[in-house]
Amino acid sequence: MEAAAAAGAGARGPGLALCGALMAASGGSRFLAARYQEPRQEVSRRQRDGQLAVKASDDILAFAFSSSGGYFALTDDNKRLVLFRTKPCWECLSVRSVVRRCTALIITAAEDKILVADKSGDVYSYSVTEPQKAGKVELGHLSLLLDVALSPDDQYILTADRDEKIRVSLTRAPHNIVSFCLGHREFVSRIFVIPNYPDLMLSASGDCTLRLWEYKSGKEVHCCHLNSLNKTEATNNDKKYAVSRIAYCCQGNYIAILCDCIPTVYIFQFDAAPQLLNYRHQISLKHKGWDIAFEETGGLWILQEDKAASLLLYRPVDGHWQPVTDDTGLMKMSKYLHDNWTMFEGSVGTESCYSSLYKASFDNMAIYLQKKEERLQQQQKKRKELQHESNRQTKKIRTRESS
């Protein structure tokens, strides 16, 4: 694989994933999977390429391909883990129950396990080779987990939570914590181990930063402040926003990130020698971006909130990312998504899924002054009431004396 997306791609709203010639898009309780490059292939036993592969009873929360594209797993809001085999044709291998609703999942490079992170802070493993076997708890956090990743050799499990922490654990003994990557000031929304630099990890957060780590030691190598790249109204007003997607392409070491609530895709290029994240380009969208994914040849696919043009394809030309309109795969998949737009209708116009994750902040002085003013008003009111009562009693006494 020369292109990859962050673990848990597809979580929290419509999602997009690429693996070789396979593309999958999810929306609501359904997903569509097809080969966007020839030759054509069946998606399920009964339905041809481009048709809906499954319709669950509730929304899909996360999905992912295995590294070879031979397996595809998803979890839904009904606490189900569904495993498919994609070769030679799509086949549902199992439907298992998960303990709690999932936030992210990933399939190991060995394709023998599925790791599922949930809202309670636990990570469970489910067998691929024994598709009916129940899950096993591997590790736990004290906070909501937002993403899970694996090193390319499956030796390390990386988990990110709401409390600003990234934990690195040994896969064979998850209770053995190797390191913590600490530095983010808000929840960690995405983590991703760089495939061709397996000792390095990217992370993104609600603090508007993209960071590079030597994760085994917990050392931060580089930090990029995203709010310095865009002078839009959202950033000028200090509006908080999080990175919702990270995609990476080994061909050129390109990194694409999509921010929540900002219709822009930022392109970085990783410079391996000084270990820097160099900002290269930004792609402005006319509509809200839902997801991004790189193909193996370096093309960047964008899924956006627009029925007429739900898919966009960009490729680098002389250092600049240019839109592609005459690609047969783009036209094919765009038609599929247009014909099945009902799967996305429930996600159109929805609010940010990250707004409730930010830490609450309080202005203690303002609260103190407000309470002080309230006390003064109450005291003044009480004095007036006492004065009024005193005047009333004095009037009564004078009336009695005069009579």
PDB file of N, CA, C and O in Angstrom, residues 20 44 50 60 66 118 126 137 141 172 197 200 227 256 289 295 308 318-319 356 367 376:
ATOM      1  N   GLY A  20      -6.046   0.084  -2.950  1.00  0.00           N
ATOM      2  CA  GLY A  20      -5.820  -0.397  -4.302  1.00  0.00           C
ATOM      3  C   GLY A  20      -6.853   0.179  -5.247  1.00  0.00           C
ATOM      4  O   GLY A  20      -7.057   1.386  -5.326  1.00  0.00           O
ATOM      5  N   SER A  44     -21.257  -7.831  -3.800  1.00  0.00           N
ATOM      6  CA  SER A  44     -21.883  -8.819  -2.936  1.00  0.00           C
ATOM      7  C   SER A  44     -22.305 -10.006  -3.784  1.00  0.00           C
ATOM      8  O   SER A  44     -22.177  -9.985  -4.996  1.00  0.00           O
ATOM      9  N   GLY A  50     -21.090  -1.332  -7.616  1.00  0.00           N
ATOM     10  CA  GLY A  50     -21.713  -0.023  -7.595  1.00  0.00           C
ATOM     11  C   GLY A  50     -23.031   0.005  -6.877  1.00  0.00           C
ATOM     12  O   GLY A  50     -23.555   1.070  -6.586  1.00  0.00           O
ATOM     13  N   ILE A  60     -23.610   3.853  10.399  1.00  0.00           N
ATOM     14  CA  ILE A  60     -22.253   3.315  10.439  1.00  0.00           C
ATOM     15  C   ILE A  60     -21.364   4.321  11.166  1.00  0.00           C
ATOM     16  O   ILE A  60     -21.348   5.505  10.846  1.00  0.00           O
ATOM     17  N   SER A  66      -8.571  -3.845   5.205  1.00  0.00           N
ATOM     18  CA  SER A  66      -7.285  -4.398   5.622  1.00  0.00           C
ATOM     19  C   SER A  66      -6.212  -3.896   4.667  1.00  0.00           C
ATOM     20  O   SER A  66      -6.515  -3.312   3.615  1.00  0.00           O
ATOM     21  N   ASP A 118     -13.734   2.080  21.816  1.00  0.00           N
ATOM     22  CA  ASP A 118     -15.115   2.475  22.109  1.00  0.00           C
ATOM     23  C   ASP A 118     -15.186   3.705  23.005  1.00  0.00           C
ATOM     24  O   ASP A 118     -14.176   4.238  23.470  1.00  0.00           O
ATOM     25  N   TYR A 126     -10.903  -8.476  17.947  1.00  0.00           N
ATOM     26  CA  TYR A 126     -11.790  -9.497  17.386  1.00  0.00           C
ATOM     27  C   TYR A 126     -11.036 -10.251  16.298  1.00  0.00           C
ATOM     28  O   TYR A 126     -10.361  -9.636  15.461  1.00  0.00           O
ATOM     29  N   VAL A 137     -10.958  -7.856  25.568  1.00  0.00           N
ATOM     30  CA  VAL A 137     -10.485  -6.530  25.943  1.00  0.00           C
ATOM     31  C   VAL A 137      -8.959  -6.528  26.000  1.00  0.00           C
ATOM     32  O   VAL A 137      -8.349  -7.439  26.554  1.00  0.00           O
ATOM     33  N   HIS A 141      -8.586   3.133  28.749  1.00  0.00           N
ATOM     34  CA  HIS A 141      -8.290   4.490  29.206  1.00  0.00           C
ATOM     35  C   HIS A 141      -9.364   4.902  30.194  1.00  0.00           C
ATOM     36  O   HIS A 141     -10.432   4.286  30.283  1.00  0.00           O
ATOM     37  N   ARG A 172       1.662  -7.222  22.168  1.00  0.00           N
ATOM     38  CA  ARG A 172       1.661  -8.547  22.794  1.00  0.00           C
ATOM     39  C   ARG A 172       1.365  -8.478  24.294  1.00  0.00           C
ATOM     40  O   ARG A 172       0.986  -9.479  24.911  1.00  0.00           O
ATOM     41  N   TYR A 197       7.940   5.646   7.282  1.00  0.00           N
ATOM     42  CA  TYR A 197       8.792   6.086   8.390  1.00  0.00           C
ATOM     43  C   TYR A 197       8.141   5.561   9.665  1.00  0.00           C
ATOM     44  O   TYR A 197       7.537   6.318  10.432  1.00  0.00           O
ATOM     45  N   LEU A 200       7.683   7.147  13.248  1.00  0.00           N
ATOM     46  CA  LEU A 200       7.101   8.475  13.374  1.00  0.00           C
ATOM     47  C   LEU A 200       5.578   8.417  13.314  1.00  0.00           C
ATOM     48  O   LEU A 200       5.002   7.587  12.603  1.00  0.00           O
ATOM     49  N   ASN A 227      -4.040  27.360  12.606  1.00  0.00           N
ATOM     50  CA  ASN A 227      -4.749  28.634  12.533  1.00  0.00           C
ATOM     51  C   ASN A 227      -3.890  29.749  11.948  1.00  0.00           C
ATOM     52  O   ASN A 227      -4.400  30.818  11.627  1.00  0.00           O
ATOM     53  N   ALA A 256      -2.409  15.109   3.721  1.00  0.00           N
ATOM     54  CA  ALA A 256      -3.605  15.933   3.536  1.00  0.00           C
ATOM     55  C   ALA A 256      -4.418  15.891   4.814  1.00  0.00           C
ATOM     56  O   ALA A 256      -4.598  14.831   5.406  1.00  0.00           O
ATOM     57  N   GLY A 289     -16.440  19.603   3.501  1.00  0.00           N
ATOM     58  CA  GLY A 289     -15.745  18.358   3.199  1.00  0.00           C
ATOM     59  C   GLY A 289     -16.056  17.296   4.234  1.00  0.00           C
ATOM     60  O   GLY A 289     -16.020  17.568   5.443  1.00  0.00           O
ATOM     61  N   GLU A 295      -5.086   7.882  -3.366  1.00  0.00           N
ATOM     62  CA  GLU A 295      -4.925   6.641  -4.107  1.00  0.00           C
ATOM     63  C   GLU A 295      -3.443   6.334  -4.244  1.00  0.00           C
ATOM     64  O   GLU A 295      -2.588   7.184  -3.959  1.00  0.00           O
ATOM     65  N   ALA A 308     -24.463  17.239  -6.595  1.00  0.00           N
ATOM     66  CA  ALA A 308     -24.061  17.374  -7.996  1.00  0.00           C
ATOM     67  C   ALA A 308     -22.601  16.996  -8.207  1.00  0.00           C
ATOM     68  O   ALA A 308     -22.234  16.497  -9.277  1.00  0.00           O
ATOM     69  N   ASP A 318       3.354  20.013 -11.405  1.00  0.00           N
ATOM     70  CA  ASP A 318       4.407  21.024 -11.200  1.00  0.00           C
ATOM     71  C   ASP A 318       4.325  21.658  -9.815  1.00  0.00           C
ATOM     72  O   ASP A 318       4.464  22.883  -9.657  1.00  0.00           O
ATOM     73  N   GLY A 319       4.068  20.828  -8.820  1.00  0.00           N
ATOM     74  CA  GLY A 319       4.045  21.316  -7.446  1.00  0.00           C
ATOM     75  C   GLY A 319       2.722  21.910  -6.998  1.00  0.00           C
ATOM     76  O   GLY A 319       2.596  22.312  -5.842  1.00  0.00           O
ATOM     77  N   SER A 356     -18.799  19.245  21.500  1.00  0.00           N
ATOM     78  CA  SER A 356     -19.038  18.845  22.894  1.00  0.00           C
ATOM     79  C   SER A 356     -17.791  18.297  23.575  1.00  0.00           C
ATOM     80  O   SER A 356     -17.810  18.012  24.773  1.00  0.00           O
ATOM     81  N   ILE A 367     -17.401  35.797  37.060  1.00  0.00           N
ATOM     82  CA  ILE A 367     -18.390  35.106  37.888  1.00  0.00           C
ATOM     83  C   ILE A 367     -18.420  35.722  39.288  1.00  0.00           C
ATOM     84  O   ILE A 367     -19.494  35.940  39.866  1.00  0.00           O
ATOM     85  N   LEU A 376     -25.133  42.337  46.487  1.00  0.00           N
ATOM     86  CA  LEU A 376     -25.402  43.744  46.796  1.00  0.00           C
ATOM     87  C   LEU A 376     -26.851  44.101  46.508  1.00  0.00           C
ATOM     88  O   LEU A 376     -27.494  44.832  47.280  1.00  0.00           O
TER      89      LEU A 376
END
